[in-house]
Amino acid sequence: MIATFRQDPPSAIKVAQRTHKLPAARQCGAAATLLVAAASLHAQSAPGRVADRDEAAYRASGPYIGWLEATRDTTYAATHWLASSLDGLFGDEPFENSGKVSGYLRVNALWDEFYGSNVNVRFRLRADLPNLEGRAYAFIGQDNEREVVTDQPENFSREQLLIRENRREDQSFFAGLGYDVMDDVDFRIGFRGGLNVYVQARYRNQWALSPRDTLFFRESLFWSSKDSLGSTTVLDYEHALSRTLAARWSTSGTITRRSDGFEWHSGLGLFKELPGLRTAAVEAVVQGRTGSVDISNYGVRTSWRQPIYRDWLLGKVTLGHFWPKERETPSREESWAIGLTVDMYF
């Protein structure tokens, strides 16, 4: 049975789906900037990511680039200090006993025929908080504002669809608290772009239909001042063709009380796992909205992902050919696009 081909990082470097990045704090407002600056000043007092490892054995186990190692360790130490300080507000249990911090920093470059090149920086951090009954967690990041609120699946994000974003208009800082009611249900309250509050209730599950077939389901109910009430439904079906090759059909739909129709995405593709945490994929994708341009974009994308340095710095290149159509334009325009992404996990 093939390992699940999600858009998450490979299993050896799995993180908890929420993430964070320090340098982008300048874009997060004065409060976030001061908070991160304080974390950086205290970073050396927090336990290191690899405090107990055998340093000589680690250096001998593979390539060693000092500035990359220092960047990752400092980022982890700073986020660990932030998480332990927040957790300490709710109780006396030491964060080191059962607290956990995980996240990534992502730099993405995009080029397309219409608009040229564009560079964005994203980050996400999740910290489990043991002093809140062991089920609470904090999250913080910088990403596409609407996709964060509506809980859009990553494989249908603007970044993965090679759609240009405006850093000022589309991206924002977000942070909040979540609580795992059960293994498959959680609630989250957060704020984005200042003090704009949003609330989410999420249910997720998966079923093994056969030794080769798996069905994934996620339902997210949300509320925000901009969209009022809304929901996003995600359904993925995977069929293992071999131990390293899978076919997957994915679909998602989002509707809000104030939206113009039902926004939907769908994709069908092949995903191949290769030795050394390398993955290759080719997909056909389509998106649209009812009550507007029924099919606003469709095309094909192919991607290759592999480690750049050890198992925590990964690079990905995506090539796509799309046929978008805006409501105002009478015909479709075809467009080539290429995306380059570097992820640092910690």
GROMACS .gro file of C-alpha atoms in nm:
model
  346
    1MET     CA    1   0.000   0.000   0.000
    2ILE     CA    2   0.143   0.333  -0.100
    3ALA     CA    3   0.189   0.602   0.161
    4THR     CA    4  -0.072   0.875   0.132
    5PHE     CA    5   0.015   1.134  -0.131
    6ARG     CA    6  -0.098   1.451   0.045
    7GLN     CA    7   0.030   1.804  -0.018
    8ASP     CA    8   0.198   1.786   0.322
    9PRO     CA    9   0.576   1.746   0.359
   10PRO     CA   10   0.717   1.391   0.326
   11SER     CA   11   0.665   1.169   0.630
   12ALA     CA   12   1.022   1.204   0.755
   13ILE     CA   13   0.967   1.575   0.804
   14LYS     CA   14   0.596   1.590   0.882
   15VAL     CA   15   0.487   1.902   1.061
   16ALA     CA   16   0.155   1.981   1.218
   17GLN     CA   17   0.003   2.175   0.927
   18ARG     CA   18   0.046   2.516   1.093
   19THR     CA   19   0.355   2.726   1.054
   20HIS     CA   20   0.570   3.035   1.120
   21LYS     CA   21   0.854   3.252   0.991
   22LEU     CA   22   1.055   3.518   1.171
   23PRO     CA   23   1.194   3.753   0.902
   24ALA     CA   24   0.845   3.833   0.765
   25ALA     CA   25   0.741   3.980   1.097
   26ARG     CA   26   0.802   4.327   0.958
   27GLN     CA   27   0.487   4.272   0.751
   28CYS     CA   28   0.279   4.167   1.053
   29GLY     CA   29   0.231   4.500   1.227
   30ALA     CA   30   0.411   4.667   1.514
   31ALA     CA   31   0.285   4.431   1.784
   32ALA     CA   32   0.402   4.119   1.603
   33THR     CA   33   0.736   4.282   1.522
   34LEU     CA   34   0.803   4.363   1.888
   35LEU     CA   35   0.700   4.013   1.992
   36VAL     CA   36   0.933   3.844   1.746
   37ALA     CA   37   1.216   4.079   1.837
   38ALA     CA   38   1.174   3.982   2.201
   39ALA     CA   39   1.179   3.615   2.103
   40SER     CA   40   1.502   3.663   1.912
   41LEU     CA   41   1.665   3.829   2.214
   42HIS     CA   42   1.570   3.533   2.432
   43ALA     CA   43   1.629   3.259   2.175
   44GLN     CA   44   1.950   3.140   2.334
   45SER     CA   45   1.768   3.066   2.658
   46ALA     CA   46   1.529   2.823   2.491
   47PRO     CA   47   1.623   2.457   2.438
   48GLY     CA   48   1.773   2.392   2.097
   49ARG     CA   49   1.607   2.178   1.833
   50VAL     CA   50   1.888   1.924   1.859
   51ALA     CA   51   2.019   1.990   2.209
   52ASP     CA   52   2.064   1.622   2.290
   53ARG     CA   53   2.207   1.500   1.961
   54ASP     CA   54   2.561   1.380   1.911
   55GLU     CA   55   2.701   1.677   1.719
   56ALA     CA   56   2.999   1.485   1.580
   57ALA     CA   57   2.776   1.203   1.455
   58TYR     CA   58   2.531   1.452   1.305
   59ARG     CA   59   2.805   1.632   1.114
   60ALA     CA   60   2.943   1.302   0.988
   61SER     CA   61   2.603   1.174   0.875
   62GLY     CA   62   2.578   1.412   0.579
   63PRO     CA   63   2.669   1.755   0.441
   64TYR     CA   64   2.703   2.033   0.695
   65ILE     CA   65   2.649   2.401   0.611
   66GLY     CA   66   2.700   2.608   0.922
   67TRP     CA   67   2.486   2.911   0.836
   68LEU     CA   68   2.191   2.695   0.734
   69GLU     CA   69   2.212   2.494   1.056
   70ALA     CA   70   2.239   2.814   1.261
   71THR     CA   71   1.940   2.970   1.082
   72ARG     CA   72   1.721   2.670   1.149
   73ASP     CA   73   1.831   2.627   1.511
   74THR     CA   74   1.784   2.997   1.587
   75THR     CA   75   1.439   3.000   1.426
   76TYR     CA   76   1.334   2.695   1.627
   77ALA     CA   77   1.476   2.836   1.950
   78ALA     CA   78   1.292   3.166   1.904
   79THR     CA   79   0.959   2.997   1.825
   80HIS     CA   80   1.011   2.757   2.118
   81TRP     CA   81   1.055   3.057   2.349
   82LEU     CA   82   0.739   3.219   2.213
   83ALA     CA   83   0.538   2.899   2.260
   84SER     CA   84   0.667   2.824   2.610
   85SER     CA   85   0.605   3.184   2.720
   86LEU     CA   86   0.246   3.169   2.596
   87ASP     CA   87   0.188   2.829   2.756
   88GLY     CA   88   0.328   2.957   3.085
   89LEU     CA   89   0.040   3.205   3.109
   90PHE     CA   90  -0.204   2.917   3.164
   91GLY     CA   91  -0.025   2.700   3.419
   92ASP     CA   92   0.295   2.576   3.581
   93GLU     CA   93   0.363   2.255   3.386
   94PRO     CA   94   0.700   2.290   3.210
   95PHE     CA   95   0.657   2.325   2.835
   96GLU     CA   96   0.944   2.081   2.778
   97ASN     CA   97   0.745   1.792   2.930
   98SER     CA   98   0.491   1.756   2.649
   99GLY     CA   99   0.488   2.081   2.450
  100LYS     CA  100   0.579   2.068   2.083
  101VAL     CA  101   0.665   2.324   1.819
  102SER     CA  102   0.666   2.260   1.445
  103GLY     CA  103   0.650   2.475   1.137
  104TYR     CA  104   0.804   2.590   0.813
  105LEU     CA  105   0.938   2.896   0.638
  106ARG     CA  106   0.870   2.913   0.262
  107VAL     CA  107   1.011   3.134  -0.013
  108ASN     CA  108   0.818   3.113  -0.340
  109ALA     CA  109   0.907   3.267  -0.676
  110LEU     CA  110   0.658   3.275  -0.965
  111TRP     CA  111   0.690   3.370  -1.329
  112ASP     CA  112   0.401   3.380  -1.576
  113GLU     CA  113   0.355   3.513  -1.928
  114PHE     CA  114   0.111   3.790  -1.837
  115TYR     CA  115   0.267   3.953  -1.532
  116GLY     CA  116   0.631   3.848  -1.519
  117SER     CA  117   0.803   3.750  -1.194
  118ASN     CA  118   0.689   3.774  -0.834
  119VAL     CA  119   0.835   3.661  -0.498
  120ASN     CA  120   0.646   3.588  -0.175
  121VAL     CA  121   0.743   3.466   0.170
  122ARG     CA  122   0.513   3.250   0.382
  123PHE     CA  123   0.542   3.090   0.722
  124ARG     CA  124   0.335   2.885   0.959
  125LEU     CA  125   0.388   2.767   1.315
  126ARG     CA  126   0.191   2.537   1.541
  127ALA     CA  127   0.267   2.496   1.910
  128ASP     CA  128   0.089   2.241   2.131
  129LEU     CA  129   0.015   2.389   2.476
  130PRO     CA  130   0.030   2.129   2.758
  131ASN     CA  131  -0.108   2.368   3.023
  132LEU     CA  132  -0.441   2.384   2.838
  133GLU     CA  133  -0.547   2.022   2.901
  134GLY     CA  134  -0.305   1.892   2.638
  135ARG     CA  135  -0.555   1.954   2.357
  136ALA     CA  136  -0.501   2.322   2.288
  137TYR     CA  137  -0.256   2.470   2.041
  138ALA     CA  138  -0.149   2.810   1.919
  139PHE     CA  139  -0.089   2.899   1.556
  140ILE     CA  140   0.069   3.193   1.381
  141GLY     CA  141   0.174   3.268   1.025
  142GLN     CA  142   0.176   3.478   0.711
  143ASP     CA  143  -0.025   3.355   0.414
  144ASN     CA  144  -0.311   3.425   0.175
  145GLU     CA  145  -0.580   3.589   0.389
  146ARG     CA  146  -0.887   3.440   0.224
  147GLU     CA  147  -0.741   3.090   0.202
  148VAL     CA  148  -0.659   3.094   0.575
  149VAL     CA  149  -1.013   3.199   0.673
  150THR     CA  150  -1.194   2.960   0.436
  151ASP     CA  151  -0.949   2.673   0.514
  152GLN     CA  152  -0.872   2.614   0.147
  153PRO     CA  153  -0.671   2.293   0.081
  154GLU     CA  154  -0.311   2.363  -0.013
  155ASN     CA  155  -0.322   2.187  -0.350
  156PHE     CA  156  -0.587   2.440  -0.466
  157SER     CA  157  -0.418   2.748  -0.321
  158ARG     CA  158  -0.323   3.035  -0.551
  159GLU     CA  159   0.040   2.946  -0.492
  160GLN     CA  160  -0.005   2.586  -0.610
  161LEU     CA  161  -0.222   2.697  -0.903
  162LEU     CA  162   0.057   2.938  -1.009
  163ILE     CA  163  -0.169   3.242  -0.977
  164ARG     CA  164   0.001   3.570  -0.902
  165GLU     CA  165  -0.063   3.728  -0.560
  166ASN     CA  166  -0.025   4.081  -0.435
  167ARG     CA  167   0.157   4.075  -0.102
  168ARG     CA  168  -0.026   4.379   0.032
  169GLU     CA  169  -0.376   4.290  -0.090
  170ASP     CA  170  -0.380   3.908  -0.071
  171GLN     CA  171  -0.150   3.816   0.216
  172SER     CA  172  -0.176   3.898   0.584
  173PHE     CA  173  -0.049   3.800   0.926
  174PHE     CA  174  -0.273   3.564   1.126
  175ALA     CA  175  -0.263   3.409   1.473
  176GLY     CA  176  -0.495   3.238   1.716
  177LEU     CA  177  -0.577   2.945   1.942
  178GLY     CA  178  -0.723   2.604   1.856
  179TYR     CA  179  -0.868   2.320   2.062
  180ASP     CA  180  -0.887   1.952   1.960
  181VAL     CA  181  -1.225   1.842   2.090
  182MET     CA  182  -1.164   1.494   1.948
  183ASP     CA  183  -0.904   1.345   1.718
  184ASP     CA  184  -1.111   1.446   1.416
  185VAL     CA  185  -1.281   1.767   1.538
  186ASP     CA  186  -1.124   2.098   1.637
  187PHE     CA  187  -1.230   2.458   1.691
  188ARG     CA  188  -1.016   2.764   1.618
  189ILE     CA  189  -1.045   3.134   1.684
  190GLY     CA  190  -0.798   3.370   1.528
  191PHE     CA  191  -0.736   3.716   1.396
  192ARG     CA  192  -0.596   3.824   1.062
  193GLY     CA  193  -0.456   4.145   0.923
  194GLY     CA  194  -0.480   4.330   1.253
  195LEU     CA  195  -0.781   4.261   1.476
  196ASN     CA  196  -1.017   4.106   1.219
  197VAL     CA  197  -1.154   3.802   1.402
  198TYR     CA  198  -1.251   3.472   1.239
  199VAL     CA  199  -1.380   3.143   1.383
  200GLN     CA  200  -1.358   2.789   1.243
  201ALA     CA  201  -1.503   2.449   1.332
  202ARG     CA  202  -1.342   2.162   1.142
  203TYR     CA  203  -1.416   1.792   1.097
  204ARG     CA  204  -1.184   1.555   0.913
  205ASN     CA  205  -1.179   1.181   0.861
  206GLN     CA  206  -1.055   0.912   0.625
  207TRP     CA  207  -1.175   0.568   0.534
  208ALA     CA  208  -0.987   0.273   0.386
  209LEU     CA  209  -1.233   0.150   0.123
  210SER     CA  210  -0.999  -0.134   0.025
  211PRO     CA  211  -0.628  -0.217   0.060
  212ARG     CA  212  -0.566   0.016  -0.236
  213ASP     CA  213  -0.840   0.280  -0.201
  214THR     CA  214  -0.868   0.560   0.054
  215LEU     CA  215  -1.123   0.838   0.088
  216PHE     CA  216  -1.040   1.163   0.272
  217PHE     CA  217  -1.307   1.410   0.387
  218ARG     CA  218  -1.288   1.751   0.555
  219GLU     CA  219  -1.564   1.997   0.638
  220SER     CA  220  -1.481   2.345   0.768
  221LEU     CA  221  -1.747   2.586   0.895
  222PHE     CA  222  -1.625   2.941   0.941
  223TRP     CA  223  -1.736   3.292   1.027
  224SER     CA  224  -1.564   3.621   0.953
  225SER     CA  225  -1.677   3.981   0.945
  226LYS     CA  226  -1.610   3.995   0.571
  227ASP     CA  227  -1.783   3.675   0.458
  228SER     CA  228  -2.027   3.616   0.744
  229LEU     CA  229  -2.106   3.242   0.766
  230GLY     CA  230  -1.949   2.998   0.519
  231SER     CA  231  -1.823   2.646   0.466
  232THR     CA  232  -1.552   2.462   0.272
  233THR     CA  233  -1.590   2.096   0.179
  234VAL     CA  234  -1.289   1.890   0.070
  235LEU     CA  235  -1.302   1.538  -0.072
  236ASP     CA  236  -1.000   1.336  -0.190
  237TYR     CA  237  -1.001   0.985  -0.333
  238GLU     CA  238  -0.675   0.793  -0.376
  239HIS     CA  239  -0.607   0.467  -0.555
  240ALA     CA  240  -0.268   0.301  -0.515
  241LEU     CA  241  -0.146   0.172  -0.850
  242SER     CA  242   0.171   0.034  -0.688
  243ARG     CA  243   0.371   0.083  -0.369
  244THR     CA  244   0.511   0.413  -0.503
  245LEU     CA  245   0.253   0.532  -0.754
  246ALA     CA  246  -0.097   0.663  -0.682
  247ALA     CA  247  -0.382   0.824  -0.872
  248ARG     CA  248  -0.577   1.091  -0.688
  249TRP     CA  249  -0.894   1.285  -0.754
  250SER     CA  250  -0.942   1.594  -0.537
  251THR     CA  251  -1.226   1.840  -0.518
  252SER     CA  252  -1.323   2.129  -0.292
  253GLY     CA  253  -1.607   2.378  -0.274
  254THR     CA  254  -1.654   2.699  -0.075
  255ILE     CA  255  -1.969   2.901  -0.026
  256THR     CA  256  -2.041   3.195   0.203
  257ARG     CA  257  -2.347   3.395   0.291
  258ARG     CA  258  -2.211   3.694   0.099
  259SER     CA  259  -2.037   3.521  -0.191
  260ASP     CA  260  -2.141   3.537  -0.554
  261GLY     CA  261  -2.211   3.171  -0.615
  262PHE     CA  262  -2.033   2.851  -0.518
  263GLU     CA  263  -1.654   2.849  -0.571
  264TRP     CA  264  -1.514   2.508  -0.662
  265HIS     CA  265  -1.190   2.333  -0.763
  266SER     CA  266  -1.119   1.986  -0.895
  267GLY     CA  267  -0.806   1.798  -0.994
  268LEU     CA  268  -0.699   1.457  -1.121
  269GLY     CA  269  -0.339   1.344  -1.117
  270LEU     CA  270  -0.065   1.085  -1.076
  271PHE     CA  271   0.182   1.105  -0.787
  272LYS     CA  272   0.509   0.914  -0.773
  273GLU     CA  273   0.733   0.863  -0.470
  274LEU     CA  274   1.103   0.811  -0.541
  275PRO     CA  275   1.395   0.723  -0.312
  276GLY     CA  276   1.548   1.005  -0.113
  277LEU     CA  277   1.223   1.189  -0.029
  278ARG     CA  278   1.174   1.284  -0.393
  279THR     CA  279   0.826   1.314  -0.544
  280ALA     CA  280   0.694   1.379  -0.893
  281ALA     CA  281   0.341   1.466  -1.000
  282VAL     CA  282   0.135   1.554  -1.306
  283GLU     CA  283  -0.220   1.689  -1.268
  284ALA     CA  284  -0.510   1.830  -1.463
  285VAL     CA  285  -0.691   2.102  -1.265
  286VAL     CA  286  -1.005   2.308  -1.317
  287GLN     CA  287  -1.172   2.583  -1.114
  288GLY     CA  288  -1.489   2.786  -1.142
  289ARG     CA  289  -1.776   2.964  -0.971
  290THR     CA  290  -2.148   2.925  -1.020
  291GLY     CA  291  -2.336   3.239  -1.113
  292SER     CA  292  -2.024   3.387  -1.275
  293VAL     CA  293  -1.779   3.238  -1.523
  294ASP     CA  294  -1.871   2.872  -1.473
  295ILE     CA  295  -1.515   2.758  -1.554
  296SER     CA  296  -1.273   3.039  -1.475
  297ASN     CA  297  -0.951   2.843  -1.529
  298TYR     CA  298  -0.826   2.502  -1.633
  299GLY     CA  299  -0.492   2.357  -1.722
  300VAL     CA  300  -0.215   2.108  -1.653
  301ARG     CA  301   0.069   2.130  -1.403
  302THR     CA  302   0.366   1.905  -1.334
  303SER     CA  303   0.597   1.924  -1.036
  304TRP     CA  304   0.918   1.782  -0.894
  305ARG     CA  305   1.019   1.802  -0.527
  306GLN     CA  306   1.335   1.689  -0.353
  307PRO     CA  307   1.561   1.772  -0.058
  308ILE     CA  308   1.814   2.046  -0.115
  309TYR     CA  309   1.994   2.000   0.216
  310ARG     CA  310   1.943   1.700   0.446
  311ASP     CA  311   1.575   1.616   0.503
  312TRP     CA  312   1.448   1.956   0.623
  313LEU     CA  313   1.528   2.196   0.337
  314LEU     CA  314   1.324   2.103   0.030
  315GLY     CA  315   1.293   2.254  -0.314
  316LYS     CA  316   1.006   2.225  -0.558
  317VAL     CA  317   0.964   2.332  -0.918
  318THR     CA  318   0.619   2.345  -1.081
  319LEU     CA  319   0.547   2.403  -1.450
  320GLY     CA  320   0.194   2.482  -1.560
  321HIS     CA  321  -0.002   2.563  -1.876
  322PHE     CA  322  -0.341   2.724  -1.813
  323TRP     CA  323  -0.640   2.872  -1.995
  324PRO     CA  324  -0.790   3.139  -1.764
  325LYS     CA  325  -1.097   3.348  -1.838
  326GLU     CA  326  -1.216   3.657  -1.652
  327ARG     CA  327  -1.579   3.766  -1.640
  328GLU     CA  328  -1.503   4.078  -1.844
  329THR     CA  329  -1.309   3.907  -2.124
  330PRO     CA  330  -1.493   3.741  -2.416
  331SER     CA  331  -1.237   3.466  -2.475
  332ARG     CA  332  -0.973   3.264  -2.296
  333GLU     CA  333  -0.601   3.337  -2.297
  334GLU     CA  334  -0.348   3.060  -2.267
  335SER     CA  335  -0.056   3.114  -2.031
  336TRP     CA  336   0.262   2.937  -1.923
  337ALA     CA  337   0.379   2.970  -1.562
  338ILE     CA  338   0.660   2.831  -1.351
  339GLY     CA  339   0.695   2.831  -0.973
  340LEU     CA  340   1.004   2.771  -0.758
  341THR     CA  341   0.962   2.699  -0.387
  342VAL     CA  342   1.210   2.642  -0.104
  343ASP     CA  343   1.076   2.512   0.231
  344MET     CA  344   1.266   2.501   0.558
  345TYR     CA  345   1.101   2.277   0.819
  346PHE     CA  346   1.180   2.287   1.188
   0.00000   0.00000   0.00000
